[in-house]
Short mmCIF file of C-alpha atoms in Angstrom, two decimals:
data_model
loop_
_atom_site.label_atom_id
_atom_site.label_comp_id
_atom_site.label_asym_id
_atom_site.label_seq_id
_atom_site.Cartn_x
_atom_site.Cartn_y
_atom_site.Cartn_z
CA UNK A 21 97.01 3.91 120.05
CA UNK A 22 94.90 4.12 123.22
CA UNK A 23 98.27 2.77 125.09
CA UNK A 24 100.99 5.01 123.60
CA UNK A 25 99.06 7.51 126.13
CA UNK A 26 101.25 8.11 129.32
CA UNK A 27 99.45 8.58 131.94
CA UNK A 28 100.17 11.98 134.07
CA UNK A 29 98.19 12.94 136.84
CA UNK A 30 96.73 16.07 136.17
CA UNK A 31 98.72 18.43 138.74
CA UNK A 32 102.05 17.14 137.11
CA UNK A 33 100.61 18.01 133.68
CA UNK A 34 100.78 21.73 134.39
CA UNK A 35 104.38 21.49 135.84
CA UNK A 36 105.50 19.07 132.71
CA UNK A 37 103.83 22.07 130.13
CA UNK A 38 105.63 24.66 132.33
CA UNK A 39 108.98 22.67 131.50
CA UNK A 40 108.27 22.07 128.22
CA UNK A 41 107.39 26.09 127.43
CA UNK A 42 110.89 27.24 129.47
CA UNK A 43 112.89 24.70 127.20
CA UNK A 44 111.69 25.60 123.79
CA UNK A 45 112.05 29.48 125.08
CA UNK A 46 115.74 28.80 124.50
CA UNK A 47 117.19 30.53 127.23
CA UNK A 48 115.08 33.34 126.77
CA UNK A 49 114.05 34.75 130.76
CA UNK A 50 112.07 37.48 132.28
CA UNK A 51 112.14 38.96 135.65
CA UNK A 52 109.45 37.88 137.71
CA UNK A 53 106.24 38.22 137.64
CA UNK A 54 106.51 38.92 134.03
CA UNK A 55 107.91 35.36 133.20
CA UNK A 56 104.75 33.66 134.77
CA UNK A 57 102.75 35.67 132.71
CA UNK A 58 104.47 34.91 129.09
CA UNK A 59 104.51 31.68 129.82
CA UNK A 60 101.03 31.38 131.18
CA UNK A 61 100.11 33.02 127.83
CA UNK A 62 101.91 30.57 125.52
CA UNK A 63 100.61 28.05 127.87
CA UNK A 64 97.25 29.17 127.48
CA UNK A 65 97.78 29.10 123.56
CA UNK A 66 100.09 26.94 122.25
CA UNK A 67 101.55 30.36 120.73
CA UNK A 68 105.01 31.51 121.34
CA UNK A 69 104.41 34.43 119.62
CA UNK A 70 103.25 35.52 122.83
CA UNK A 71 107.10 36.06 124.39
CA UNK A 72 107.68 38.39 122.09
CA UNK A 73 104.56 40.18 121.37
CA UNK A 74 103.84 40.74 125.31
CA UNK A 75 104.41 44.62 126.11
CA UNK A 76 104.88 45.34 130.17
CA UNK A 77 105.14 49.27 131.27
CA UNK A 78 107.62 48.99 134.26
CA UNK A 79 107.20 47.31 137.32
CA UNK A 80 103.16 46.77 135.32
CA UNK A 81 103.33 42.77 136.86
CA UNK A 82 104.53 43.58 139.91
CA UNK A 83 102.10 46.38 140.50
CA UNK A 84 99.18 43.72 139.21
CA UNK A 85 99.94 41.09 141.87
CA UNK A 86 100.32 43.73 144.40
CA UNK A 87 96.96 45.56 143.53
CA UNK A 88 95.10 42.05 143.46
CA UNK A 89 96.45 41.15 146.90
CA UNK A 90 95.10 44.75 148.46
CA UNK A 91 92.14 43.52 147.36
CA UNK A 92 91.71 45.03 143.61
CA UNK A 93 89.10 44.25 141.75
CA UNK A 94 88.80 42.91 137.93
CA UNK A 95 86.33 44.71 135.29
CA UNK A 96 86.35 42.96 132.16
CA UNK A 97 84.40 43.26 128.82
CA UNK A 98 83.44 39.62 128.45
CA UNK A 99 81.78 36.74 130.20
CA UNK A 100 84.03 34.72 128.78
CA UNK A 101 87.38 36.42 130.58
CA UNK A 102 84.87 36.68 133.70
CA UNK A 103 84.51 33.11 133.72
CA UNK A 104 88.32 32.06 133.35
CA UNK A 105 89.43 34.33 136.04
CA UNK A 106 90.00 31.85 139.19
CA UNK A 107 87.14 33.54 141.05
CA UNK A 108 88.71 31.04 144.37
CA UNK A 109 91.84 33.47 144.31
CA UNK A 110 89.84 36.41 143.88
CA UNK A 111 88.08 35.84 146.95
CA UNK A 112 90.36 35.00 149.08
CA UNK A 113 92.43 38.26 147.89
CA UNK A 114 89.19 39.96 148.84
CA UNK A 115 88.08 41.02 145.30
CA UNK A 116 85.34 41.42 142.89
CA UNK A 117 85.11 40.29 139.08
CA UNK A 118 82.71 42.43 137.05
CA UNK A 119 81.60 42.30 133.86
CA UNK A 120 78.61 44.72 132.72
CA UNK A 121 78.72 43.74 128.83
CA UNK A 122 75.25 41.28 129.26
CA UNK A 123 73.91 44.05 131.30
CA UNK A 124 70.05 45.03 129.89
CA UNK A 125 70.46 48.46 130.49
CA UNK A 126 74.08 48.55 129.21
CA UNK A 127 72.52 47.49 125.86
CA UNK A 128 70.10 49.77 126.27
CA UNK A 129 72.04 53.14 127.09
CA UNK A 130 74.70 51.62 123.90
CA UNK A 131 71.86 51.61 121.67
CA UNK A 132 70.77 55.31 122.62
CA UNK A 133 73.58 56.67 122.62
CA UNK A 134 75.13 54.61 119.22
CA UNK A 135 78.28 53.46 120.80
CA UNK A 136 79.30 49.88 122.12
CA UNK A 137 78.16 48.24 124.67
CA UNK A 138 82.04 47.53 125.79
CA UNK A 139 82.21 51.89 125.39
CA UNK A 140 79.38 51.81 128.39
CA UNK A 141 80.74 49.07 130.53
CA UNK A 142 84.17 51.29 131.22
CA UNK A 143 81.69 54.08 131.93
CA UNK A 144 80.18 51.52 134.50
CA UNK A 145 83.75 50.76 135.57
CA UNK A 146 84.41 54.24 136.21
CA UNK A 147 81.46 54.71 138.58
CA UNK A 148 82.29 51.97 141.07
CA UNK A 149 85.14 54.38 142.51
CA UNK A 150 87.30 51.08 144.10
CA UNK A 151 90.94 49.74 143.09
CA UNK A 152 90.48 48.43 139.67
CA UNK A 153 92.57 46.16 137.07
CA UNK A 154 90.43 46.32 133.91
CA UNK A 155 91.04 43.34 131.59
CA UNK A 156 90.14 43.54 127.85
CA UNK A 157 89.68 40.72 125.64
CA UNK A 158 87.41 41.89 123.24
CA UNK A 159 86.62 45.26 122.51
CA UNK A 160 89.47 47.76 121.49
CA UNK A 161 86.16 50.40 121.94
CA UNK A 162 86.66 49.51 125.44
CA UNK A 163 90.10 50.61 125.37
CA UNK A 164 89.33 53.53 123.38
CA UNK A 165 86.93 54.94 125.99
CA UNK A 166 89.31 53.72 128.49
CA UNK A 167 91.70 56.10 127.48
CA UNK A 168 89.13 58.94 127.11
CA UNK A 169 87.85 58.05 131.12
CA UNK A 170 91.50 58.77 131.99
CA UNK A 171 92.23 61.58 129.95
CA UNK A 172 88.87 63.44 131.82
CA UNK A 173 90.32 61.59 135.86
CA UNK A 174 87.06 60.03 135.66
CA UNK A 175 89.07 56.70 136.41
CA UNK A 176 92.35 56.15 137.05
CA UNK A 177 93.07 51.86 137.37
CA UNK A 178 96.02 50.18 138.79
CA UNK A 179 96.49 48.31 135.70
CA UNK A 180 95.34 47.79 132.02
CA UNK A 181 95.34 44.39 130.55
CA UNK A 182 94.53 45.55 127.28
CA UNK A 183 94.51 42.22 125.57
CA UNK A 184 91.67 42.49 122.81
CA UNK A 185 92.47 40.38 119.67
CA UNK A 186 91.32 41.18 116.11
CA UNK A 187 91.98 42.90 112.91
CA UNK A 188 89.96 46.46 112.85
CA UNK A 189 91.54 48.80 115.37
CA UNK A 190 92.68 46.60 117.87
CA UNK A 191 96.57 47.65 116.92
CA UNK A 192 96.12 50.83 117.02
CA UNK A 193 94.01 50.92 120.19
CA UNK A 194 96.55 48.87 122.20
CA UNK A 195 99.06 51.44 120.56
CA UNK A 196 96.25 54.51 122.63
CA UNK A 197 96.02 52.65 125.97
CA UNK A 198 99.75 52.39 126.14
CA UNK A 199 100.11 56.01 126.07
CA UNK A 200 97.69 56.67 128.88
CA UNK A 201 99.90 57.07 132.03
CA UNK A 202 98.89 53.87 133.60
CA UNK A 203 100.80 50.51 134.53
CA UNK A 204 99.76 48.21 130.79
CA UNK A 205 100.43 44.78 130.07
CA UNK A 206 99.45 44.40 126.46
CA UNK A 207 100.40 41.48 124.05
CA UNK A 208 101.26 44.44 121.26
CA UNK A 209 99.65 43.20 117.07
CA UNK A 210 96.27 41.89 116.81
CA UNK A 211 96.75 38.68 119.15
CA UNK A 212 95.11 38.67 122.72
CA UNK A 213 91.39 37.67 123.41
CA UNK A 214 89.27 36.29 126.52
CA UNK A 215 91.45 33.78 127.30
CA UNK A 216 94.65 35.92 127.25
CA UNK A 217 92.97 38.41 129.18
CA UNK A 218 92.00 35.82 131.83
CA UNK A 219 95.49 34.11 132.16
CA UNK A 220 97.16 37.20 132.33
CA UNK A 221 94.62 37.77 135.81
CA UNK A 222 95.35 34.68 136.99
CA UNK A 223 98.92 34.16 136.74
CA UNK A 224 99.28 37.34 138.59
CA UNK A 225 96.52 35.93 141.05
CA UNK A 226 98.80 32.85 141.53
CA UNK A 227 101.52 34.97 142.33
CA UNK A 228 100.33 36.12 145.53
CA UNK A 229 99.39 32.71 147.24
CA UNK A 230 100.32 29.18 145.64
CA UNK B 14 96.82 59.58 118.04
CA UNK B 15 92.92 58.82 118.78
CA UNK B 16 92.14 60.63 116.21
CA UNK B 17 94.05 58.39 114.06
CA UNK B 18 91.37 55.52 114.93
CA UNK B 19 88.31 55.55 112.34
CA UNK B 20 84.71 54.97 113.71
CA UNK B 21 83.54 51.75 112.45
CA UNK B 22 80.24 50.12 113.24
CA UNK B 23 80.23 47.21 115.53
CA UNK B 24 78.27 45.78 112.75
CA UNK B 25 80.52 46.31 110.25
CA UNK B 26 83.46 45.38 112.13
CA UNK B 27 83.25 41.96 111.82
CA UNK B 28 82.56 42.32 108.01
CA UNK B 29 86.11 44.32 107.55
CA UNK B 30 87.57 41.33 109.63
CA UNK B 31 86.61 38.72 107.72
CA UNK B 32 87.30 40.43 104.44
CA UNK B 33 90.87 40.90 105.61
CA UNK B 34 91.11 37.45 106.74
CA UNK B 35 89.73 36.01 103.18
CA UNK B 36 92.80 38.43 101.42
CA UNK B 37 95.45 37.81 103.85
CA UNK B 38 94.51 33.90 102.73
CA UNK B 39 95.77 34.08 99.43
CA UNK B 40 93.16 32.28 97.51
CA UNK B 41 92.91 29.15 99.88
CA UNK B 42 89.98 28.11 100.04
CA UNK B 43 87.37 25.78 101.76
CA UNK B 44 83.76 24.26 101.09
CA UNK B 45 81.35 25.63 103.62
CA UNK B 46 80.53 25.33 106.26
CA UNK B 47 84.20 24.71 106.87
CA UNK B 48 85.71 27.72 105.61
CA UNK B 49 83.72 29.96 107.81
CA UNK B 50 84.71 27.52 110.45
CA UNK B 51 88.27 28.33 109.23
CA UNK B 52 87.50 31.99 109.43
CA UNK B 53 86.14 32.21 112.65
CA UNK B 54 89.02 30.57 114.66
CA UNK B 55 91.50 32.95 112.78
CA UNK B 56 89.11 35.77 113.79
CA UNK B 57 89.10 34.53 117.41
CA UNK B 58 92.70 34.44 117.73
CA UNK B 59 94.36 36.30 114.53
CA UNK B 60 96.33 32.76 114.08
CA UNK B 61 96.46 32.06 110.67
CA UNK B 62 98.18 28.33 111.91
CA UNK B 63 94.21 27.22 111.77
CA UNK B 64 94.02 27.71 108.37
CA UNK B 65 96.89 24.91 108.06
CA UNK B 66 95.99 22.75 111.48
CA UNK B 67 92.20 22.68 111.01
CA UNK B 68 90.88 18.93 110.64
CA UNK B 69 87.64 17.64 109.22
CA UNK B 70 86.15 14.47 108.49
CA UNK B 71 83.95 14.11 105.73
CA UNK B 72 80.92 16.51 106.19
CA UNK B 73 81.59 17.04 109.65
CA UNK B 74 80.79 21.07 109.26
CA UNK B 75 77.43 19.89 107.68
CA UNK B 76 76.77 16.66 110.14
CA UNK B 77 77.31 19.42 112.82
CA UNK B 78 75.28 22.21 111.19
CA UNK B 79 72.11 19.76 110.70
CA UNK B 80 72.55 18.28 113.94
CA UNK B 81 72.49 22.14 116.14
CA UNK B 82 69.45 22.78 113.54
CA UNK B 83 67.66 19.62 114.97
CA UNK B 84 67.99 21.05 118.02
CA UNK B 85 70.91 18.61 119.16
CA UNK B 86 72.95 19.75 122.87
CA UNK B 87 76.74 20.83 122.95
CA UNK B 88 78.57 19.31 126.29
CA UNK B 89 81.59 21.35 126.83
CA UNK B 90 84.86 20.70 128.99
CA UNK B 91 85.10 24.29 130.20
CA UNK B 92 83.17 27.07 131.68
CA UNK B 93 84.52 29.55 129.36
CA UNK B 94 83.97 27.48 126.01
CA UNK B 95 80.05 26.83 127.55
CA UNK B 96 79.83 31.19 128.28
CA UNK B 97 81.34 31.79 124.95
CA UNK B 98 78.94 29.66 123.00
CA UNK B 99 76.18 31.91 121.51
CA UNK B 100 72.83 30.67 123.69
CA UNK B 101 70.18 32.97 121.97
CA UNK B 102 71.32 30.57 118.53
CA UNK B 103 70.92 27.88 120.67
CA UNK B 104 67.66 28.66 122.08
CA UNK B 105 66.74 29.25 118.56
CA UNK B 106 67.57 25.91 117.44
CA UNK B 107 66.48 23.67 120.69
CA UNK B 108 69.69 22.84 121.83
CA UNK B 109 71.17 23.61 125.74
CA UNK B 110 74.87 23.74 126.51
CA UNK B 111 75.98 21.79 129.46
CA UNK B 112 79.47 21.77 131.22
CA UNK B 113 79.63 19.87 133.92
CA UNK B 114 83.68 20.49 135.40
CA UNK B 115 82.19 22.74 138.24
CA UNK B 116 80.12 20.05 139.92
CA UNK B 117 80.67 19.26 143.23
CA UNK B 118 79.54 15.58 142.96
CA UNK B 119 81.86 15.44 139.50
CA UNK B 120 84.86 16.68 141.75
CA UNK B 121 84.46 14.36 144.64
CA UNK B 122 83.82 11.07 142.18
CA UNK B 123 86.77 12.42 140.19
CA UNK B 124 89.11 12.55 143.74
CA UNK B 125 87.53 8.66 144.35
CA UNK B 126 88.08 7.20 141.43
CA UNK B 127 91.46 8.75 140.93
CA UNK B 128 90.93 10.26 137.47
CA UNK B 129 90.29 13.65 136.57
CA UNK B 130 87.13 15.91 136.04
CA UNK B 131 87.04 15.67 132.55
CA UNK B 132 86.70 12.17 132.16
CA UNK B 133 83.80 11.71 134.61
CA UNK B 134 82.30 14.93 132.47
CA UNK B 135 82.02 12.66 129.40
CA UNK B 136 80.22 10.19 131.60
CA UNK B 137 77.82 12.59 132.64
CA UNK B 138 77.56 13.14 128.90
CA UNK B 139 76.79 9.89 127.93
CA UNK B 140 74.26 9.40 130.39
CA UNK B 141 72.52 12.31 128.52
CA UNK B 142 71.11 9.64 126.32
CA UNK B 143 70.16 12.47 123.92
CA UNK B 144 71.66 14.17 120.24
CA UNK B 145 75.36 15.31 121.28
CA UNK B 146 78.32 17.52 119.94
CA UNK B 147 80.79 17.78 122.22
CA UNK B 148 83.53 20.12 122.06
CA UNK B 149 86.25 19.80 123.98
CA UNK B 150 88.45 22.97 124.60
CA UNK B 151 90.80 21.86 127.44
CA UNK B 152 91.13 18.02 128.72
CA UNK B 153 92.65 15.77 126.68
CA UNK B 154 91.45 12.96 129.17
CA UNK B 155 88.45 14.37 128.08
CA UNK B 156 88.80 13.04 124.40
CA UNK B 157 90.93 9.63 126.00
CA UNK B 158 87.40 8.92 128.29
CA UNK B 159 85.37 9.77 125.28
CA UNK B 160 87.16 7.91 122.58
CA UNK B 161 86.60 4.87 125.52
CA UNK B 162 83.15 5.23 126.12
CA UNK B 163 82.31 5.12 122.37
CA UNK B 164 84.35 1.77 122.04
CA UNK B 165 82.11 0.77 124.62
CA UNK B 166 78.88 1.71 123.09
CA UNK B 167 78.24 4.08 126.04
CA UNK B 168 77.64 7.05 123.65
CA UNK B 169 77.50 7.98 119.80
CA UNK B 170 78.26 11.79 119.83
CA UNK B 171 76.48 13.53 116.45
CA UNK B 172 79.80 15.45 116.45
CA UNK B 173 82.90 16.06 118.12
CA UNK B 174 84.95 19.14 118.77
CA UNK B 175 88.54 17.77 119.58
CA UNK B 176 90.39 21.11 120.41
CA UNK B 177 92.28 20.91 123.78
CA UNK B 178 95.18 23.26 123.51
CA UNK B 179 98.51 22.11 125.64
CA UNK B 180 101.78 20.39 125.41
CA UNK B 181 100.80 17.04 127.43
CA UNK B 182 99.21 14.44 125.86
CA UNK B 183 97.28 16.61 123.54
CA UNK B 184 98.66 16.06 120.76
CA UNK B 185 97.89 12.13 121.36
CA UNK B 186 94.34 12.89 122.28
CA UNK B 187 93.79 14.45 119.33
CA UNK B 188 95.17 12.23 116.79
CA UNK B 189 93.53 9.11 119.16
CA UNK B 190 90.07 11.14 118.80
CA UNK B 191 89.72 11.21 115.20
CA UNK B 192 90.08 7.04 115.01
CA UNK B 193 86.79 6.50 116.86
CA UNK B 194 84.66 6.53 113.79
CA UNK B 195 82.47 10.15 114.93
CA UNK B 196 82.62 13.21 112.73
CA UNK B 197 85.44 15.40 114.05
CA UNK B 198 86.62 18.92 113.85
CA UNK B 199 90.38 19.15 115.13
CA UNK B 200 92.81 21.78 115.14
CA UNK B 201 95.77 19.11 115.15
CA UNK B 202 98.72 19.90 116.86
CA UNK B 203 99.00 21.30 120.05
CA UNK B 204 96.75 24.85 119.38
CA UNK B 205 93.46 24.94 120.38
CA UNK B 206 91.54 26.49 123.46
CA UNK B 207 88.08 27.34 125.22
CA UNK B 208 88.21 30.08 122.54
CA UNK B 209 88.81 28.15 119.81
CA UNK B 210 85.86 25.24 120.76
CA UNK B 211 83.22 27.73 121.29
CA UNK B 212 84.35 29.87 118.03
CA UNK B 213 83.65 26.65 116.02
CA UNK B 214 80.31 26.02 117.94
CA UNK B 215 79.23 29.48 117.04
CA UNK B 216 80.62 28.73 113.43
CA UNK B 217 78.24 26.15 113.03
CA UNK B 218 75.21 28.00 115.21
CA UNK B 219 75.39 31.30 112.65
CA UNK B 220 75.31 28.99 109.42
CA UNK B 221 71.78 27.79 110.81
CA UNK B 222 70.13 30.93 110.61
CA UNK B 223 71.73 33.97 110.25
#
């Protein structure tokens, strides 16, 4: 069995998947950057429910990629979205990846005050005052107080990835963030999670350079 | 329309999900530990297609339950599957979690030797000499150099966690990886993820204790 295994050096692999994804889309095409982005998302998943579950407010790609090459930086609401982000890209765009939610005194203030820890972190977002993309993959109470940050112009981001994945009010707080104003990319239903949230940053990331 | 979003407790959160996911199942049913297995990777990505492409040898929720309990080590192909992998349970129960792919000296043998990261990872692995599961969320030359070494007698995982996700060769690895003659859990088919390897890690880490 060991030999029905073709061997494919691993930078062709990537290129081979990207093929294999545009075929079985059947003709289906987005403008760019959105199409990097579905099909870094199916790519990421195996899922083609992401081509038609992925929501983009206009121009939301474009304005990503642009934002990340001024220098943006990402706040996300897990160390697992932290972690996929290409942190080599980010760098050389000039920006930061944050993520507060293992923060001591994030669990801290959260436990105080009886909200989330993810609720705190876009507080901690807020105060950094810098060009921000904030990436959720967790947490729709980090969208929820997302949307409440805006609504007071305590924080106004370039863009929202608001990617969290779930079944209690993750539909309906995708549904919130995507009437706040701001530039959204959100993969609309309960799918999403770290590793949506992550490829979404980096195909945009991969935009500006490669 | 936030209004429209009811408070529920972190806490409680989860419970509501996995009630949902246990009706929106329709009676189907596992033995545990797999069906919270089963559960948790439909929780981490709200794709019921694990509840269909979910693989598991004979016991292998148990094997891998007993073995984290005896304080056995996950190796990991990723550095999001290692950071999503609960390590207070782990600490708990004895066990570290490596990952190896960031390496430098892993990256230049890799660029040597002509192969990629992944294998040389699941050298590094066997030269652990010590109780393994390994869970595999990316590489599928990371199950090919695995499935090798174990021919070879170079290492006798406890457990392992065959879930790259991709549409090269990882279908192949998979269905290679469960002939080696190890306890395997394998989402078969081309779904899987960083996501998906540490949800089942976690799976197993919350039926220890908990």
């Amino acid at each position: 069995m060991l030999n029905e295994i073709e061997i494919v050096k691993p930078m062709d692999i990537e290129k081979r998947s990207m093929a294999i994804i545009t075929e079985e889309l059947h003709g289906r095409t987005w403008p760019e950057p959105e199409f990097s982005i579905v099909k870094r998302c199916i790519h990421t998943s195996a899922d083609f429910d992401y081509a038609d579950n992925l929501c983009f407010s206009e121009h939301a790609a474009q304005i990503g990629v642009e934002a990340l090459n001024r220098g943006a930086s990402i706040v996300t609401d897990t160390q697992m979205a932290a972690s996929g982000i290409n942190k080599k890209r980010m760098r050389e765009c000039g920006g930061e990846v944050y993520c507060f939610m293992s923060d001591p005194d994030v669990a801290a203030e959260a436990k105080e005050r009886g909200c989330t820890r993810a609720a705190v972190c876009m507080e901690r977002a807020a105060a950094l005052q810098k060009p921000l993309i904030i990436a959720v993959g967790n947490a729709p109470t980090a969208l929820i107080r997302l949307y409440e940050l805006i609504q007071e112009g305590k924080i106004k981001p370039e863009l929202i990835i608001g990617a969290p994945v779930g079944f209690v009010n993750v539909v309906e707080a995708k549904e919130l963030i995507m009437t706040a104003g701001i530039p959204y990319i959100v993969p609309r239903g309960r799918k999403g999670g770290s590793n949506i949230a992550a490829t979404i940053c980096n195909a945009m990331l991969y935009q500006g350079g490669r």
